[in-house]
Coordinates of C-alpha atoms in Angstrom, one line a residue:
M1 CA 0.2 -0.3 -0.1
V2 CA 1.5 3.1 -1.2
T3 CA 0.9 5.8 1.7
R4 CA 4.0 5.6 3.3
F5 CA 5.8 8.7 5.1
K6 CA 9.5 9.4 5.6
N7 CA 10.4 9.6 8.9
N8 CA 7.1 9.4 10.5
I9 CA 6.7 13.4 10.7
R10 CA 3.6 14.0 10.3
S11 CA 2.3 13.3 14.0
T12 CA 4.1 12.9 16.8
P13 CA 3.9 13.5 20.5
C14 CA 7.8 14.1 21.2
V15 CA 9.0 18.0 20.6
F16 CA 12.6 19.2 19.8
S17 CA 13.2 22.3 18.2
V18 CA 14.9 23.5 15.1
L19 CA 16.3 26.8 13.9
L20 CA 16.5 27.2 10.3
I21 CA 17.3 30.8 8.7
F22 CA 18.4 30.6 5.1
M23 CA 18.1 33.3 2.2
L24 CA 14.8 33.7 0.0
I25 CA 15.5 36.9 -2.0
S26 CA 18.0 36.3 -4.4
A27 CA 16.7 32.7 -5.1
P28 CA 16.0 31.5 -8.8
V29 CA 11.9 29.8 -8.8
S30 CA 10.4 28.0 -11.9
A31 CA 6.9 27.8 -9.9
C32 CA 3.0 27.3 -11.4
T33 CA 0.3 28.0 -13.4
I34 CA -3.2 27.7 -11.5
F35 CA -7.3 27.6 -12.5
A36 CA -10.8 27.2 -10.6
V37 CA -13.2 27.2 -12.5
T38 CA -16.9 26.8 -10.5
P39 CA -20.0 25.0 -11.2
G40 CA -21.7 27.6 -12.9
A41 CA -18.7 28.0 -15.6
S42 CA -18.9 23.9 -16.4
E43 CA -20.6 21.9 -18.9
D44 CA -22.0 19.3 -16.3
G45 CA -21.5 21.5 -12.7
S46 CA -18.1 20.4 -11.5
M47 CA -15.6 22.1 -10.0
Y48 CA -12.9 22.4 -11.7
V49 CA -9.4 22.9 -9.9
G50 CA -6.0 23.1 -11.9
H51 CA -2.4 23.3 -10.9
T52 CA 1.1 22.7 -12.9
N53 CA 4.2 22.0 -10.2
D54 CA 6.6 23.4 -12.4
G55 CA 9.9 23.2 -10.1
V56 CA 13.1 20.5 -9.6
G57 CA 14.0 19.0 -6.1
F58 CA 12.8 17.4 -3.1
D59 CA 10.3 18.9 -1.0
W60 CA 8.6 19.1 2.4
R61 CA 8.3 14.8 2.8
N62 CA 11.7 14.2 1.7
Y63 CA 10.8 13.1 -1.3
D64 CA 11.4 14.3 -4.9
D65 CA 8.3 16.4 -6.2
I66 CA 7.7 14.2 -9.0
S67 CA 6.4 11.9 -6.6
L68 CA 2.2 11.0 -5.5
I69 CA 1.2 9.8 -2.2
Y70 CA -2.1 9.2 -0.6
I71 CA -2.2 10.2 3.2
P72 CA -4.7 7.8 4.9
A73 CA -7.3 9.4 7.5
A74 CA -6.6 8.5 11.1
D75 CA -7.9 8.9 14.4
H76 CA -5.2 10.6 17.0
A77 CA -4.9 10.5 20.9
P78 CA -5.7 13.7 23.2
G79 CA -2.8 15.6 23.5
E80 CA -1.2 14.5 20.5
K81 CA 1.2 17.1 18.3
R82 CA 1.2 17.3 14.6
A83 CA 4.9 18.0 13.3
V84 CA 5.2 20.7 10.9
A85 CA 7.9 20.2 8.3
F86 CA 9.9 23.0 6.7
D87 CA 10.0 23.0 3.1
P88 CA 13.3 23.6 0.9
N89 CA 10.7 25.0 -2.1
S90 CA 9.6 27.8 -0.1
G91 CA 12.8 29.7 -1.2
S92 CA 13.5 28.0 -4.7
D93 CA 11.8 25.4 -6.7
A94 CA 14.9 25.4 -9.4
A95 CA 18.3 23.2 -9.3
G96 CA 20.9 24.2 -6.9
N97 CA 18.9 26.1 -4.2
K98 CA 18.0 23.9 -1.4
A99 CA 18.8 24.4 2.1
D100 CA 21.2 21.1 2.8
G101 CA 19.6 18.8 5.1
S102 CA 16.6 21.2 5.8
S103 CA 14.3 18.5 3.8
E104 CA 13.4 16.6 7.4
A105 CA 14.2 19.0 9.8
V106 CA 10.8 19.7 12.0
L107 CA 10.2 23.8 12.7
G108 CA 7.4 22.9 15.7
Y109 CA 4.4 20.9 16.6
I110 CA 0.7 22.2 16.2
D111 CA -2.0 20.5 18.8
Q112 CA -3.5 17.8 16.5
V113 CA -7.3 17.5 15.9
P114 CA -8.8 13.9 17.2
H115 CA -9.8 13.2 13.2
T116 CA -7.8 13.9 9.9
Y117 CA -9.0 13.3 7.1
G118 CA -7.3 11.1 3.9
Y119 CA -5.9 12.9 1.1
Y120 CA -3.4 13.1 -1.6
T121 CA -0.4 15.6 -1.6
A122 CA 3.2 15.9 -3.5
S123 CA 4.8 19.3 -3.1
Y124 CA 1.2 20.8 -2.1
G125 CA -2.2 19.3 -0.9
M126 CA -4.6 18.2 -3.7
I127 CA -8.0 16.6 -2.9
N128 CA -9.2 15.1 0.2
E129 CA -11.3 12.4 0.6
H130 CA -14.4 14.8 1.4
Q131 CA -14.2 16.4 -2.0
L132 CA -12.5 19.8 -0.6
V133 CA -9.4 20.5 -3.7
S134 CA -6.1 23.1 -3.7
G135 CA -3.8 24.3 -5.9
E136 CA -0.8 26.7 -5.4
C137 CA 1.5 29.2 -6.8
T138 CA 4.2 30.6 -6.1
D139 CA 4.4 34.4 -6.0
Y140 CA 7.3 37.3 -5.7
A141 CA 6.6 39.3 -2.6
K142 CA 8.7 41.9 -1.5
I143 CA 9.3 40.6 2.2
Q144 CA 9.6 37.0 1.7
L145 CA 11.5 35.7 5.2
G146 CA 13.3 32.8 6.3
A147 CA 12.0 30.1 8.7
E148 CA 12.5 30.5 12.3
E149 CA 11.0 28.1 15.4
G150 CA 8.6 29.9 17.6
K151 CA 8.2 32.7 14.9
R152 CA 7.9 31.4 11.4
I153 CA 7.0 27.5 11.0
F154 CA 4.5 27.2 8.3
Y155 CA 4.5 27.7 4.6
S156 CA 2.0 26.8 1.7
S157 CA 2.9 23.5 1.0
E158 CA 2.0 22.2 4.9
L159 CA -0.5 24.7 5.2
S160 CA -2.8 23.2 2.0
N161 CA -2.3 19.7 3.7
V162 CA -3.3 21.0 7.1
A163 CA -6.5 22.5 5.6
L164 CA -7.4 19.1 3.7
E165 CA -6.4 17.2 6.7
R166 CA -8.8 19.0 8.7
C167 CA -11.3 20.7 6.5
T168 CA -14.5 19.8 4.4
T169 CA -15.9 23.4 2.9
A170 CA -13.5 25.5 1.2
R171 CA -14.3 28.3 3.8
Q172 CA -13.3 26.4 6.4
A173 CA -10.0 25.8 4.5
I174 CA -9.6 30.0 4.0
E175 CA -10.4 30.8 7.8
L176 CA -7.9 28.0 9.7
V177 CA -5.1 28.8 7.1
G178 CA -5.2 32.5 8.1
E179 CA -6.0 31.4 11.6
L180 CA -2.3 29.0 11.5
I181 CA -0.8 32.6 9.6
E182 CA -1.1 34.8 12.6
T183 CA -1.0 31.9 15.1
Y184 CA 2.5 30.3 14.1
G185 CA 4.0 32.9 11.6
Y186 CA 4.5 32.5 7.5
Y187 CA 8.3 32.4 6.0
G188 CA 9.2 31.9 2.4
T189 CA 7.6 33.5 -1.1
G190 CA 4.5 34.5 -1.2
E191 CA 2.0 32.3 -2.2
T192 CA -1.7 32.0 -3.8
L193 CA -3.9 28.8 -2.6
I194 CA -7.0 27.7 -4.7
F195 CA -9.2 26.0 -1.9
A196 CA -13.1 25.1 -3.6
D197 CA -15.3 22.2 -2.9
P198 CA -18.4 21.1 -4.7
K199 CA -20.5 24.7 -4.6
D200 CA -17.3 26.8 -4.1
A201 CA -14.2 28.0 -4.5
W202 CA -11.6 31.1 -2.3
V203 CA -7.9 32.4 -3.2
I204 CA -5.9 33.2 -0.7
E205 CA -3.1 35.0 -0.8
M206 CA 0.0 35.4 1.6
C207 CA 3.5 36.7 2.5
S208 CA 5.9 37.1 5.8
S209 CA 5.2 39.9 7.8
P210 CA 7.5 42.9 8.3
E211 CA 7.2 42.8 12.0
G212 CA 8.4 39.1 11.9
T213 CA 6.2 37.2 13.7
G214 CA 2.6 36.4 12.5
G215 CA 2.2 36.8 8.4
L216 CA -0.1 38.8 5.9
W217 CA -2.5 37.3 3.8
A218 CA -6.0 38.3 2.0
A219 CA -8.5 35.8 0.7
E220 CA -11.4 36.7 -2.4
R221 CA -14.2 34.6 -3.1
I222 CA -14.4 33.3 -6.8
P223 CA -17.8 34.0 -7.6
D224 CA -20.5 31.1 -9.0
G225 CA -19.9 31.1 -12.9
E226 CA -16.2 32.5 -13.2
V227 CA -13.3 30.8 -13.5
F228 CA -10.5 32.2 -12.0
V229 CA -6.4 32.1 -13.4
A230 CA -3.1 32.7 -11.2
G231 CA 0.5 32.1 -12.9
N232 CA 3.1 33.5 -10.2
E233 CA 1.6 36.8 -9.4
F234 CA -0.7 37.7 -6.7
R235 CA -4.1 38.4 -8.4
I236 CA -6.1 39.8 -5.2
R237 CA -6.5 43.9 -5.4
E238 CA -8.4 46.1 -3.7
I239 CA -9.3 44.9 -0.1
V240 CA -12.9 46.2 0.8
P241 CA -13.8 46.1 4.9
N242 CA -16.7 44.0 5.2
D243 CA -17.2 42.4 2.3
P244 CA -18.9 38.8 2.6
D245 CA -16.6 37.4 -0.1
M246 CA -13.4 38.8 1.4
L247 CA -11.3 38.2 4.1
Y248 CA -8.1 39.4 5.3
A249 CA -5.4 39.4 8.6
T250 CA -6.9 40.6 11.6
D251 CA -4.0 43.4 11.4
L252 CA -3.3 43.6 8.0
F253 CA -4.6 47.6 7.5
R254 CA -2.3 48.4 10.7
I255 CA 0.8 46.4 9.3
A256 CA 0.1 47.7 6.3
E257 CA 0.7 51.5 7.4
E258 CA 3.2 51.5 9.9
N259 CA 5.3 49.5 7.7
N260 CA 4.9 52.1 4.9
M261 CA 3.5 49.8 2.7
W262 CA 0.1 51.8 2.6
T263 CA -1.6 54.8 3.7
P264 CA -5.1 55.8 3.5
A265 CA -4.1 58.6 1.4
D266 CA -3.6 56.1 -1.2
G267 CA -7.1 55.2 -1.3
P268 CA -8.5 51.6 -0.7
L269 CA -5.6 49.0 0.2
D270 CA -4.8 47.7 -2.8
W271 CA -3.2 43.8 -1.8
L272 CA -0.8 43.3 -5.4
E273 CA 0.6 46.7 -4.8
A274 CA 1.1 47.2 -1.4
T275 CA 3.0 43.3 -0.6
S276 CA 4.6 42.9 -4.6
Y277 CA 6.3 44.9 -7.5
G278 CA 4.5 41.8 -9.5
E279 CA 5.9 39.9 -12.5
Y280 CA 7.8 36.9 -11.0
S281 CA 11.1 36.5 -13.4
H282 CA 10.9 39.1 -16.4
P283 CA 8.0 41.3 -18.1
Y284 CA 5.1 39.2 -18.9
Y285 CA 6.5 35.9 -17.4
S286 CA 3.1 35.5 -15.3
L287 CA 0.8 37.7 -17.1
M288 CA 1.0 36.2 -20.4
R289 CA -0.3 32.9 -18.9
V290 CA -2.7 34.5 -17.6
W291 CA -3.7 36.7 -20.6
S292 CA -3.7 33.1 -22.7
I293 CA -5.9 31.3 -20.4
Q294 CA -8.5 34.0 -20.0
H295 CA -8.2 34.7 -23.7
R296 CA -8.6 31.1 -24.8
L297 CA -11.7 30.8 -22.2
A298 CA -13.4 34.5 -23.5
P299 CA -12.1 36.1 -26.6
S300 CA -15.3 38.0 -26.8
L301 CA -13.2 40.4 -23.9
G302 CA -10.7 40.8 -26.8
L303 CA -7.8 40.9 -24.0
S304 CA -4.5 42.5 -25.2
P305 CA -1.6 40.2 -24.4
Y306 CA 0.1 43.5 -24.0
V307 CA -0.1 45.7 -20.3
E308 CA 1.4 48.7 -19.3
N309 CA 3.5 47.4 -16.4
S310 CA 3.3 44.5 -13.3
Y311 CA 0.2 46.1 -12.3
T312 CA -1.7 46.5 -14.7
Q313 CA -5.8 46.1 -14.0
S314 CA -6.2 44.5 -17.6
Y315 CA -7.1 41.4 -16.5
P316 CA -10.0 40.9 -14.0
F317 CA -9.8 39.1 -10.9
T318 CA -12.6 36.3 -13.2
I319 CA -13.7 35.9 -16.2
T320 CA -17.3 34.4 -17.3
P321 CA -16.1 32.0 -20.5
D322 CA -17.6 32.9 -23.6
E323 CA -18.7 28.7 -23.7
K324 CA -19.4 26.1 -20.5
V325 CA -16.0 24.5 -19.5
N326 CA -15.9 20.8 -19.9
L327 CA -13.0 18.6 -18.2
T328 CA -11.8 18.0 -21.6
T329 CA -11.2 21.7 -22.3
A330 CA -9.9 21.8 -18.8
F331 CA -7.4 19.7 -19.3
S332 CA -6.6 21.6 -22.4
L333 CA -5.9 24.8 -20.4
F334 CA -2.5 23.2 -19.5
R335 CA -1.5 22.6 -23.3
D336 CA -0.6 25.2 -24.2
H337 CA 2.7 27.3 -25.6
Y338 CA 0.9 30.3 -27.3
E339 CA -0.3 28.7 -30.4
G340 CA -1.6 30.6 -33.0
T341 CA -0.5 33.4 -31.7
E342 CA 2.6 36.1 -32.1
F343 CA 4.7 34.4 -29.2
D344 CA 4.0 30.9 -30.5
L345 CA 7.0 28.7 -29.1
T346 CA 6.5 26.0 -32.2
T347 CA 7.7 28.8 -34.6
G348 CA 10.6 30.8 -35.4
V349 CA 14.5 29.8 -35.4
A350 CA 14.7 28.7 -31.8
A351 CA 12.1 25.8 -32.4
G352 CA 14.3 24.7 -34.5
P353 CA 13.2 23.4 -37.9
F354 CA 10.5 20.6 -36.6
G355 CA 8.9 23.3 -34.3
N356 CA 10.0 22.2 -30.9
P357 CA 8.0 24.5 -28.3
Y358 CA 10.7 24.0 -25.5
R359 CA 13.3 26.1 -24.7
Y360 CA 16.6 25.8 -22.7
L361 CA 16.6 27.7 -19.3
G362 CA 19.8 30.1 -18.9
P363 CA 21.1 32.3 -16.3
A364 CA 18.6 35.2 -18.0
D365 CA 15.6 33.4 -17.4
A366 CA 16.2 32.2 -13.2
H367 CA 14.0 34.6 -11.0
T368 CA 15.9 36.7 -9.6
D369 CA 15.3 40.7 -8.3
F370 CA 14.9 41.9 -11.3
Q371 CA 13.0 45.1 -10.2
N372 CA 12.2 47.0 -6.8
E373 CA 10.5 50.5 -6.2
T374 CA 12.2 52.7 -8.5
S375 CA 14.0 50.1 -11.4
I376 CA 13.5 47.1 -13.4
E377 CA 16.4 44.8 -15.1
V378 CA 16.0 44.9 -18.6
R379 CA 18.1 41.3 -19.3
P380 CA 19.9 40.6 -22.4
G381 CA 16.8 38.8 -24.0
A382 CA 13.8 36.3 -22.7
N383 CA 11.8 33.6 -24.0
P384 CA 8.2 33.6 -23.6
R385 CA 7.4 31.4 -20.4
P386 CA 4.4 29.2 -22.1
V387 CA 1.9 27.2 -19.2
S388 CA 3.2 24.1 -20.9
A389 CA 6.6 24.3 -18.7
V390 CA 9.4 21.9 -19.5
F391 CA 10.3 21.9 -16.0
C392 CA 7.4 20.8 -15.2
A393 CA 7.4 17.7 -12.6
Y394 CA 3.5 17.1 -12.6
S395 CA -0.1 18.6 -13.0
Y396 CA -3.2 17.8 -12.2
V397 CA -7.2 18.6 -12.4
A398 CA -8.9 18.4 -9.6
Q399 CA -12.7 18.0 -9.8
A400 CA -15.6 17.7 -7.4
R401 CA -18.9 16.8 -8.1
A402 CA -22.1 17.9 -6.0
G403 CA -24.6 15.2 -6.8
L404 CA -22.4 12.6 -5.8
P405 CA -21.4 11.2 -2.4
D406 CA -17.7 12.6 -1.3
P407 CA -15.8 9.3 -2.0
V408 CA -17.3 9.2 -5.6
G409 CA -17.7 13.0 -6.9
G410 CA -14.2 13.8 -5.8
V411 CA -11.3 12.6 -8.9
L412 CA -7.7 13.7 -9.1
W413 CA -7.0 13.8 -12.6
F414 CA -3.4 13.6 -12.2
G415 CA -0.3 14.0 -15.1
P416 CA 3.3 13.0 -14.5
A417 CA 5.8 15.4 -16.1
V418 CA 5.1 17.9 -19.1
T419 CA 1.1 18.7 -19.6
Y420 CA 1.5 19.4 -22.9
E421 CA 2.4 15.4 -23.6
T422 CA 1.0 13.7 -20.1
V423 CA -2.2 12.1 -20.0
Y424 CA -4.7 12.8 -17.1
T425 CA -4.8 9.8 -15.2
P426 CA -8.5 9.7 -12.8
M427 CA -7.9 9.1 -9.1
Y428 CA -10.9 8.7 -7.0
A429 CA -11.0 11.1 -3.5
G430 CA -12.7 8.0 -1.9
A431 CA -9.4 5.7 -3.3
L432 CA -7.1 4.2 -0.5
N433 CA -4.2 3.4 -3.0
V434 CA -2.1 4.7 -5.4
S435 CA -0.4 3.5 -8.4
I436 CA 3.1 2.5 -7.8
P437 CA 4.9 4.1 -10.6
Y438 CA 3.1 7.5 -10.2
A439 CA 4.5 7.4 -6.1
T440 CA 7.7 6.8 -7.3
G441 CA 10.7 8.6 -8.8
D442 CA 13.5 10.1 -8.6
R443 CA 14.8 12.8 -10.9
K444 CA 18.7 12.1 -10.0
V445 CA 18.1 8.3 -10.9
Y446 CA 16.3 7.5 -14.7
D447 CA 13.9 4.7 -13.6
P448 CA 11.8 3.0 -16.2
E449 CA 9.3 2.3 -14.2
S450 CA 8.2 5.8 -12.6
A451 CA 5.6 7.5 -14.6
Y452 CA 7.6 10.8 -14.6
W453 CA 10.5 9.1 -16.5
I454 CA 8.3 7.6 -18.8
F455 CA 6.0 10.7 -19.8
D456 CA 9.3 13.2 -19.4
F457 CA 11.1 10.6 -21.8
V458 CA 8.3 10.8 -24.4
T459 CA 8.5 14.5 -24.4
N460 CA 12.7 15.3 -24.8
W461 CA 12.2 11.9 -27.5
A462 CA 9.8 14.2 -29.7
M463 CA 12.0 17.5 -29.5
L464 CA 14.0 15.3 -32.0
R465 CA 10.6 15.5 -34.3
Y466 CA 8.1 17.3 -32.7
D467 CA 5.6 18.3 -35.6
A468 CA 5.7 15.0 -36.4
M469 CA 5.5 13.2 -33.0
I470 CA 3.3 15.3 -31.3
V471 CA 0.5 14.0 -34.1
D472 CA 1.0 10.5 -32.6
I473 CA 1.3 11.2 -28.9
Q474 CA -2.0 13.6 -29.0
A475 CA -3.9 10.6 -30.6
K476 CA -2.9 8.6 -28.1
Q477 CA -3.3 10.9 -25.2
S478 CA -6.9 12.3 -26.3
G479 CA -7.8 8.2 -26.8
L480 CA -7.0 7.6 -23.6
E481 CA -8.3 10.4 -21.6
S482 CA -11.3 10.0 -23.6
E483 CA -11.7 6.1 -22.7
S484 CA -11.1 7.1 -18.7
I485 CA -13.6 9.5 -18.9
E486 CA -16.2 6.7 -19.6
A487 CA -14.5 4.4 -17.5
V488 CA -15.2 7.2 -14.5
K489 CA -18.7 7.0 -15.6
T490 CA -19.5 3.1 -15.4
T491 CA -17.4 3.1 -12.1
D492 CA -19.4 6.4 -10.7
A493 CA -22.6 4.3 -10.6
Q494 CA -21.3 0.9 -9.5
A495 CA -20.4 2.8 -6.3
V496 CA -22.7 4.8 -6.0
E497 CA -24.8 1.7 -6.1
L498 CA -22.9 0.0 -3.1
I499 CA -22.8 3.0 -0.9
Q500 CA -26.6 3.2 -1.6
A501 CA -26.9 -0.3 -0.4
G502 CA -25.0 0.3 2.8
D503 CA -21.3 -0.6 1.6
E504 CA -19.4 2.2 2.1
T505 CA -16.2 -0.3 2.9
G506 CA -16.8 -1.9 -0.7
A507 CA -17.5 0.8 -2.9
R508 CA -14.0 2.5 -1.4
Q509 CA -12.2 -1.0 -2.6
L510 CA -14.3 -0.6 -6.0
L511 CA -12.5 2.9 -6.2
T512 CA -9.4 2.2 -5.1
N513 CA -9.0 -0.8 -7.6
F514 CA -10.1 0.9 -10.5
S515 CA -7.8 4.1 -9.6
V516 CA -4.7 2.0 -9.3
E517 CA -5.1 -0.1 -12.4
R518 CA -6.2 2.5 -14.6
G519 CA -3.2 4.0 -13.7
D520 CA -1.3 0.9 -14.0
E521 CA -3.3 0.5 -17.8
I522 CA -2.3 3.9 -19.3
I523 CA 1.3 3.4 -18.0
D524 CA 1.3 -0.1 -20.0
Y525 CA -0.3 1.6 -23.0
W526 CA 2.7 4.9 -22.8
K527 CA 5.3 2.2 -22.8
A528 CA 4.2 1.2 -25.8
L529 CA 3.8 4.2 -27.1
T530 CA 7.3 5.0 -26.1
G531 CA 8.8 2.3 -28.1
M532 CA 6.7 3.1 -31.6
L533 CA 7.9 6.0 -31.3
V534 CA 11.7 5.5 -30.8
V535 CA 11.1 2.7 -33.5
K536 CA 9.0 4.9 -35.9
Y537 CA 11.7 8.2 -35.3
S538 CA 15.2 6.4 -34.9
N539 CA 17.7 7.8 -37.2
G540 CA 16.3 10.9 -39.1
L541 CA 14.7 8.7 -40.9
I542 CA 10.3 8.0 -40.0
T543 CA 9.6 4.5 -40.2
D544 CA 6.3 2.7 -40.8
P545 CA 6.8 -0.5 -37.9
T546 CA 3.8 -2.0 -39.7
N547 CA 4.4 -1.6 -43.8
E548 CA 7.9 -1.2 -43.5
S549 CA 8.0 1.8 -45.5
V550 CA 10.9 4.1 -44.8
E551 CA 10.6 7.9 -45.3
E552 CA 13.5 10.4 -45.5
S553 CA 11.6 13.6 -45.1
G554 CA 14.5 15.9 -44.5
Y555 CA 13.8 19.6 -43.4
P556 CA 11.2 22.1 -44.1
A557 CA 12.5 25.0 -47.2
W558 CA 12.7 27.8 -44.5
W559 CA 15.3 25.6 -42.6
Y560 CA 17.5 24.6 -45.4
D561 CA 17.4 28.8 -46.9
T562 CA 18.0 29.3 -43.4
A563 CA 21.2 26.7 -42.3
D564 CA 23.4 27.8 -45.8
Y565 CA 21.8 24.3 -47.5
Q566 CA 22.6 25.7 -50.3
Y567 CA 26.3 26.5 -49.6
G568 CA 27.1 22.7 -49.2
P569 CA 29.0 20.7 -51.1
R570 CA 26.6 20.6 -54.1
V571 CA 29.7 21.2 -57.1
Y572 CA 32.3 20.4 -56.9
E573 CA 33.8 24.6 -56.9
L574 CA 32.7 24.6 -53.2
D575 CA 35.4 27.1 -52.0
A576 CA 33.6 29.0 -55.2
L577 CA 30.4 28.7 -53.9
R578 CA 31.1 29.8 -50.8
E579 CA 32.2 33.1 -51.6
T580 CA 29.1 33.5 -53.8
E581 CA 26.4 36.1 -51.5
G582 CA 23.2 36.0 -51.8
L583 CA 22.1 32.4 -52.7
N584 CA 18.4 31.5 -51.9
Y585 CA 17.4 27.5 -51.2
T586 CA 15.0 27.1 -54.1
G587 CA 14.3 23.4 -53.7
R588 CA 14.7 22.3 -57.3
S589 CA 17.7 20.8 -59.2
V590 CA 19.0 21.2 -62.4
W591 CA 21.0 19.3 -65.1
V592 CA 24.9 20.6 -66.3
P593 CA 27.3 19.2 -68.3
K594 CA 30.2 17.8 -66.7
N595 CA 32.3 20.5 -68.1
A596 CA 30.7 23.2 -67.7
S597 CA 32.3 26.3 -65.8
F598 CA 31.6 27.6 -62.6
D599 CA 30.0 30.5 -63.7
E600 CA 27.9 28.4 -66.2
I601 CA 26.4 26.4 -62.9
L602 CA 25.8 29.7 -61.3
S603 CA 23.5 30.9 -64.3
L604 CA 21.4 27.8 -63.8
I605 CA 21.4 27.3 -60.1

């Protein structure tokens, strides 16, 4: 049963102190994209919450963040304490920026509750057995303090976990997280968390307090019928006292005023402007993803990808989609390289001859302090930051359905590795186990049995001939996801029948068997696809394994021209050919006499 937890720090009666102070301000981070689709905005009345975990390294569990685990429900004795683990990703989720040994540290303890709920987690909590779901993205805050025992023991990862352990509704989760921040203190980067249940969705954003204890936070309800999107920039703006759809830290206004973050003369307190410089790594790093998803869902709004600065009001907190969102559309929101726009990463020289949308990250792509109160760093260059990032560890769309019992209504559609080439696999909220390939893996060790490596290999192999391989990948991807959607409908009916007959234990076993077996099946299908892709696209050829035909497809004409193919050894007077300026690739051949002079040849070609 894959429900392990290293070092058993989830709950323990013993107490010891650990002091961890680490620098966060200049740490490079890759970060994430999240969305929430409320029931009134979805085709079937489902709540959808999506999250891409775009980072590298070990997390609060001392596991590589590519592995998924299930934490079972548990009963706890009076007086028991719940350990709060330090998260080395709180300052960085990019390679080479970990606090040595800190991934096993416990920062402190809080009182345990009599019963905690079962839930899925990895770098952050995802969904619990009562259909409470969560999604996370990192943000750029002006104040990012290190962890310190007794002052600042919570980061968003453990906040999301505690909320899923103890809460059944989004509002409960928001109130609990706010209380934990104020009581025990917050450290690390700025963070956005979505919490949603089958009927209600909220956003809470948080950062360290300039006073060194507690923390600052603000929360806003997502109206039903709307869609929320975030991508590494705070999205809450004006804080409105006494608004029933808004909550915030008890001393937010006092702290902001006393620390020169805001004054009443400024007008309403703008959460983003008071606590953050906005964009995360370079201009449009965050906002381009918000624009892309909002634009794809509501093109009627005519949103422009261009804005005046990080504090733009051009992209509303939520939008109403032009058409209701179904599950397949929800998956597609994460499959985006800006295709069809002027930022299309599958086009241009950088994409190579075959439309590879992925770019190698360099020093100028790292998250550092690229702006402050008065200045912004203009770097030597930048690539657009797509929704579908090559450094993605995993992603998911969590589905909550009000018309079904909680164990059945909640489904975690989990996808290992890069979003564009992954397959979203259904795992029920009421299941009690995880398919082994999804629960194992380490990015430092290639493992052909790990779901992450199985999918990541396909993405990397596809880069050799992306325009052709992506067609094969999407055909299998679409087929498997469609089959899963239909299989979930059948399993829903079977599980509901068992629950109505009073056999919830049998229903949970059914849901567990389905979740594990479907995960195993998709792994087997993807292994088979991998083998086919290797055979079909090896050695620069396209080989049809069924009829044994071999195609030597070469390169597109524009690439031949750009790559100076026309200056290659096509005549014996190669030195003279290379000295000739202005030749263009024409794609045609001519026959010339063997004794023709170079000038004669040149006049013909």
